[in-house]
Amino acid sequence: VVYSLAGGIVRFRVRLGLKNGRGFSAVGISIAGGVSHNIGQVAVAVWVTGNKAVFYYLPVLVVAGVLTGMLMGMLALRVMRAIPGGNQV
């Protein structure tokens, strides 16, 4: 639970900052959210375990965060376009 909560908090703050900053698409914001979620989880895992070797898993998680963030961002765009007034990204 602690890992998910930490990842969710980091993801929320990053996505909120990018959304308010303009210049990022829904896909870009989603990718940043996926990657930042994984970074938050790994940071807490290192803190909880006291083992910095957990950082070696980060490249795999970053790739997964980019891929899933891209997929979710593209799906979000399709849904927003299907909803009346949803084109306001």
Coordinates of N, CA, C and O in Angstrom, one line a residue:
V1 N 0.8 -1.2 0.0 CA 0.0 0.0 0.0 C 0.9 1.3 0.0 O 0.6 2.2 -0.7
V2 N 2.0 1.2 0.8 CA 2.8 2.4 0.8 C 3.4 2.7 -0.5 O 3.5 3.9 -0.9
Y3 N 3.8 1.7 -1.3 CA 4.4 1.9 -2.6 C 3.4 2.5 -3.5 O 3.8 3.5 -4.2
S4 N 2.2 2.0 -3.6 CA 1.2 2.5 -4.5 C 0.8 4.0 -4.1 O 0.6 4.8 -4.9
L5 N 0.7 4.2 -2.8 CA 0.4 5.6 -2.3 C 1.5 6.6 -2.7 O 1.2 7.7 -3.2
A6 N 2.7 6.2 -2.5 CA 3.8 7.1 -2.9 C 3.8 7.3 -4.4 O 4.0 8.5 -4.8
G7 N 3.7 6.3 -5.2 CA 3.6 6.4 -6.6 C 2.5 7.3 -7.1 O 2.6 8.2 -7.9
G8 N 1.3 7.1 -6.4 CA 0.1 7.9 -6.8 C 0.3 9.4 -6.5 O -0.1 10.2 -7.2
I9 N 0.9 9.7 -5.3 CA 1.1 11.1 -4.9 C 2.1 11.8 -5.9 O 1.8 12.9 -6.4
V10 N 3.2 11.1 -6.2 CA 4.2 11.7 -7.1 C 3.5 11.9 -8.5 O 3.7 12.9 -9.1
R11 N 2.8 10.8 -9.0 CA 2.1 10.9 -10.3 C 1.1 12.1 -10.3 O 1.1 12.8 -11.3
F12 N 0.3 12.2 -9.3 CA -0.7 13.3 -9.3 C 0.0 14.6 -9.3 O -0.4 15.5 -10.1
R13 N 1.0 14.8 -8.6 CA 1.7 16.2 -8.6 C 2.3 16.5 -9.9 O 2.3 17.6 -10.4
V14 N 3.0 15.5 -10.5 CA 3.6 15.7 -11.8 C 2.6 16.0 -12.9 O 2.7 16.9 -13.7
R15 N 1.5 15.2 -12.9 CA 0.4 15.4 -13.9 C -0.2 16.7 -13.7 O -0.5 17.4 -14.7
L16 N -0.5 17.1 -12.5 CA -1.1 18.4 -12.3 C -0.3 19.5 -12.7 O -0.7 20.5 -13.4
G17 N 1.0 19.4 -12.4 CA 1.9 20.5 -12.8 C 2.0 20.6 -14.4 O 2.1 21.7 -14.9
L18 N 2.1 19.5 -15.1 CA 2.2 19.5 -16.5 C 0.9 20.0 -17.1 O 0.9 20.7 -18.1
K19 N -0.3 19.6 -16.6 CA -1.6 20.0 -17.1 C -1.7 21.5 -17.0 O -2.2 22.1 -17.9
N20 N -1.3 22.1 -15.9 CA -1.5 23.5 -15.7 C -0.4 24.3 -16.4 O -0.6 25.5 -16.7
G21 N 0.7 23.7 -16.8 CA 1.8 24.4 -17.5 C 1.6 24.6 -19.0 O 2.2 25.3 -19.6
R22 N 0.6 23.8 -19.6 CA 0.3 23.9 -21.0 C 1.5 23.4 -21.8 O 2.6 23.3 -21.3
G23 N 1.3 23.1 -23.1 CA 2.4 22.6 -23.9 C 2.5 21.1 -24.0 O 3.4 20.6 -24.7
F24 N 1.8 20.4 -23.1 CA 1.9 18.9 -23.1 C 0.5 18.3 -23.6 O -0.5 18.8 -23.1
S25 N 0.6 17.3 -24.4 CA -0.6 16.6 -24.8 C -1.1 15.7 -23.7 O -0.3 15.4 -22.8
A26 N -2.3 15.1 -23.9 CA -2.8 14.1 -22.9 C -1.8 12.9 -22.9 O -1.6 12.3 -21.9
V27 N -1.3 12.6 -24.1 CA -0.4 11.4 -24.1 C 0.9 11.8 -23.4 O 1.4 10.9 -22.6
G28 N 1.5 12.9 -23.6 CA 2.7 13.3 -22.9 C 2.5 13.4 -21.4 O 3.4 12.9 -20.6
I29 N 1.4 13.9 -20.9 CA 1.1 14.0 -19.5 C 0.9 12.6 -18.9 O 1.4 12.3 -17.8
S30 N 0.3 11.7 -19.7 CA 0.1 10.3 -19.3 C 1.4 9.6 -19.1 O 1.6 8.8 -18.2
I31 N 2.3 9.8 -20.1 CA 3.6 9.1 -20.1 C 4.4 9.6 -18.8 O 5.0 8.8 -18.1
A32 N 4.4 10.9 -18.6 CA 5.1 11.5 -17.5 C 4.5 10.9 -16.2 O 5.2 10.7 -15.2
G33 N 3.2 10.8 -16.1 CA 2.5 10.2 -14.9 C 2.9 8.8 -14.7 O 3.2 8.4 -13.6
G34 N 3.0 8.0 -15.8 CA 3.4 6.6 -15.6 C 4.8 6.4 -15.1 O 5.1 5.6 -14.2
V35 N 5.7 7.2 -15.7 CA 7.1 7.1 -15.3 C 7.3 7.6 -13.9 O 8.0 7.0 -13.1
S36 N 6.7 8.8 -13.6 CA 6.8 9.3 -12.2 C 6.2 8.4 -11.1 O 6.8 8.3 -10.0
H37 N 5.2 7.7 -11.5 CA 4.6 6.7 -10.5 C 5.6 5.7 -10.2 O 5.8 5.3 -9.0
N38 N 6.3 5.2 -11.2 CA 7.3 4.1 -11.0 C 8.5 4.7 -10.2 O 9.0 4.0 -9.3
I39 N 8.9 5.9 -10.5 CA 10.0 6.5 -9.7 C 9.7 6.6 -8.3 O 10.5 6.3 -7.4
G40 N 8.4 7.1 -8.0 CA 8.0 7.2 -6.6 C 8.0 5.9 -5.9 O 8.4 5.8 -4.7
Q41 N 7.5 4.8 -6.6 CA 7.5 3.5 -5.9 C 8.9 3.0 -5.6 O 9.1 2.5 -4.6
V42 N 9.8 3.2 -6.6 CA 11.2 2.7 -6.4 C 11.8 3.5 -5.3 O 12.6 2.9 -4.4
A43 N 11.6 4.8 -5.2 CA 12.2 5.6 -4.1 C 11.8 5.1 -2.8 O 12.6 5.0 -1.8
V44 N 10.5 4.8 -2.6 CA 10.0 4.3 -1.4 C 10.5 2.9 -1.1 O 10.8 2.6 0.1
A45 N 10.6 2.1 -2.1 CA 11.2 0.7 -1.9 C 12.6 0.8 -1.4 O 13.0 0.0 -0.5
V46 N 13.4 1.7 -1.9 CA 14.8 1.9 -1.4 C 14.7 2.4 0.0 O 15.5 1.9 0.9
W47 N 13.9 3.3 0.3 CA 13.8 3.8 1.7 C 13.3 2.8 2.7 O 13.9 2.6 3.8
V48 N 12.3 2.0 2.3 CA 11.8 0.9 3.2 C 12.8 -0.2 3.4 O 13.0 -0.7 4.5
T49 N 13.4 -0.6 2.3 CA 14.4 -1.8 2.4 C 15.8 -1.3 2.8 O 16.5 -2.2 3.3
G50 N 16.1 -0.1 2.6 CA 17.5 0.4 2.8 C 18.5 -0.2 1.9 O 19.7 -0.2 2.1
N51 N 18.0 -0.7 0.7 CA 18.8 -1.3 -0.3 C 18.8 -0.6 -1.6 O 17.7 -0.6 -2.3
K52 N 19.8 0.1 -1.9 CA 19.9 0.9 -3.2 C 19.9 0.1 -4.4 O 19.7 0.6 -5.5
A53 N 20.1 -1.2 -4.3 CA 20.1 -2.1 -5.5 C 18.7 -2.2 -6.1 O 18.6 -2.5 -7.3
V54 N 17.7 -1.7 -5.4 CA 16.3 -1.7 -6.0 C 16.3 -0.8 -7.2 O 15.5 -1.0 -8.1
F55 N 17.2 0.2 -7.2 CA 17.2 1.2 -8.4 C 17.6 0.5 -9.7 O 17.3 1.0 -10.7
Y56 N 18.2 -0.7 -9.6 CA 18.5 -1.4 -10.8 C 17.3 -1.8 -11.6 O 17.4 -2.1 -12.8
Y57 N 16.2 -1.9 -10.9 CA 14.9 -2.3 -11.6 C 14.3 -1.1 -12.2 O 13.3 -1.3 -13.0
L58 N 14.7 0.1 -12.0 CA 14.1 1.3 -12.5 C 14.1 1.4 -14.0 O 13.0 1.8 -14.6
P59 N 15.1 1.0 -14.8 CA 15.0 1.1 -16.2 C 13.9 0.2 -16.8 O 13.2 0.7 -17.7
V60 N 13.6 -0.9 -16.2 CA 12.5 -1.8 -16.7 C 11.2 -1.1 -16.4 O 10.3 -1.0 -17.3
L61 N 11.1 -0.5 -15.2 CA 9.9 0.2 -14.9 C 9.6 1.5 -15.7 O 8.5 1.8 -16.0
V62 N 10.7 2.2 -16.1 CA 10.6 3.4 -16.9 C 10.0 3.0 -18.3 O 9.1 3.6 -18.8
V63 N 10.6 1.9 -18.8 CA 10.1 1.5 -20.1 C 8.6 1.1 -20.0 O 7.8 1.5 -20.9
A64 N 8.2 0.4 -19.0 CA 6.8 0.0 -18.8 C 6.0 1.2 -18.6 O 4.8 1.3 -19.1
G65 N 6.5 2.2 -17.8 CA 5.7 3.4 -17.6 C 5.5 4.2 -18.9 O 4.4 4.8 -19.1
V66 N 6.5 4.3 -19.8 CA 6.3 4.9 -21.0 C 5.3 4.2 -21.9 O 4.4 4.9 -22.5
L67 N 5.4 2.9 -22.0 CA 4.5 2.2 -22.9 C 3.1 2.2 -22.4 O 2.1 2.5 -23.1
T68 N 2.9 2.0 -21.1 CA 1.5 2.1 -20.5 C 1.0 3.5 -20.5 O -0.2 3.7 -20.8
G69 N 1.8 4.5 -20.2 CA 1.4 5.9 -20.3 C 1.0 6.3 -21.7 O 0.0 7.0 -21.8
M70 N 1.7 5.8 -22.7 CA 1.3 6.1 -24.1 C 0.0 5.5 -24.4 O -0.9 6.2 -25.0
L71 N -0.2 4.3 -24.1 CA -1.4 3.6 -24.4 C -2.6 4.3 -23.7 O -3.6 4.5 -24.3
M72 N -2.5 4.6 -22.4 CA -3.5 5.2 -21.6 C -3.8 6.6 -22.2 O -5.0 7.0 -22.2
G73 N -2.8 7.3 -22.5 CA -3.0 8.7 -23.1 C -3.7 8.6 -24.4 O -4.6 9.5 -24.7
M74 N -3.4 7.7 -25.3 CA -4.1 7.5 -26.6 C -5.6 7.1 -26.3 O -6.5 7.6 -27.0
L75 N -5.8 6.2 -25.4 CA -7.2 5.8 -25.1 C -7.9 7.0 -24.5 O -9.1 7.2 -24.8
A76 N -7.3 7.8 -23.7 CA -8.0 9.0 -23.1 C -8.3 10.0 -24.2 O -9.4 10.6 -24.1
L77 N -7.5 10.2 -25.1 CA -7.8 11.1 -26.2 C -9.0 10.6 -27.0 O -9.9 11.4 -27.4
R78 N -9.1 9.3 -27.3 CA -10.2 8.7 -28.0 C -11.5 8.9 -27.2 O -12.6 9.3 -27.8
V79 N -11.4 8.7 -25.9 CA -12.6 8.9 -25.1 C -13.0 10.3 -25.0 O -14.2 10.7 -25.2
M80 N -12.1 11.2 -24.9 CA -12.4 12.7 -24.8 C -13.0 13.2 -26.1 O -13.9 14.0 -26.1
R81 N -12.6 12.6 -27.2 CA -13.1 13.1 -28.5 C -14.5 12.5 -28.7 O -15.3 13.1 -29.5
A82 N -14.8 11.4 -28.1 CA -16.2 10.8 -28.2 C -17.2 11.5 -27.3 O -18.4 11.3 -27.5
I83 N -16.8 12.2 -26.3 CA -17.7 12.9 -25.4 C -17.9 14.3 -25.9 O -17.0 15.0 -26.2
P84 N -19.2 14.7 -26.0 CA -19.5 16.1 -26.4 C -18.7 17.1 -25.5 O -18.8 17.0 -24.2
G85 N -18.0 18.0 -26.1 CA -17.3 19.0 -25.3 C -16.0 18.5 -24.7 O -15.3 19.1 -24.0
G86 N -15.6 17.3 -25.1 CA -14.4 16.6 -24.5 C -13.1 17.0 -25.2 O -12.1 16.5 -24.9
N87 N -13.2 17.8 -26.3 CA -12.0 18.1 -27.0 C -11.1 19.1 -26.3 O -10.1 19.5 -26.8
Q88 N -11.5 19.6 -25.2 CA -10.7 20.6 -24.4 C -9.7 19.9 -23.6 O -9.8 19.6 -22.4
V89 N -8.6 19.5 -24.3 CA -7.5 18.8 -23.6 C -6.5 19.8 -23.0 O -6.2 20.8 -23.5

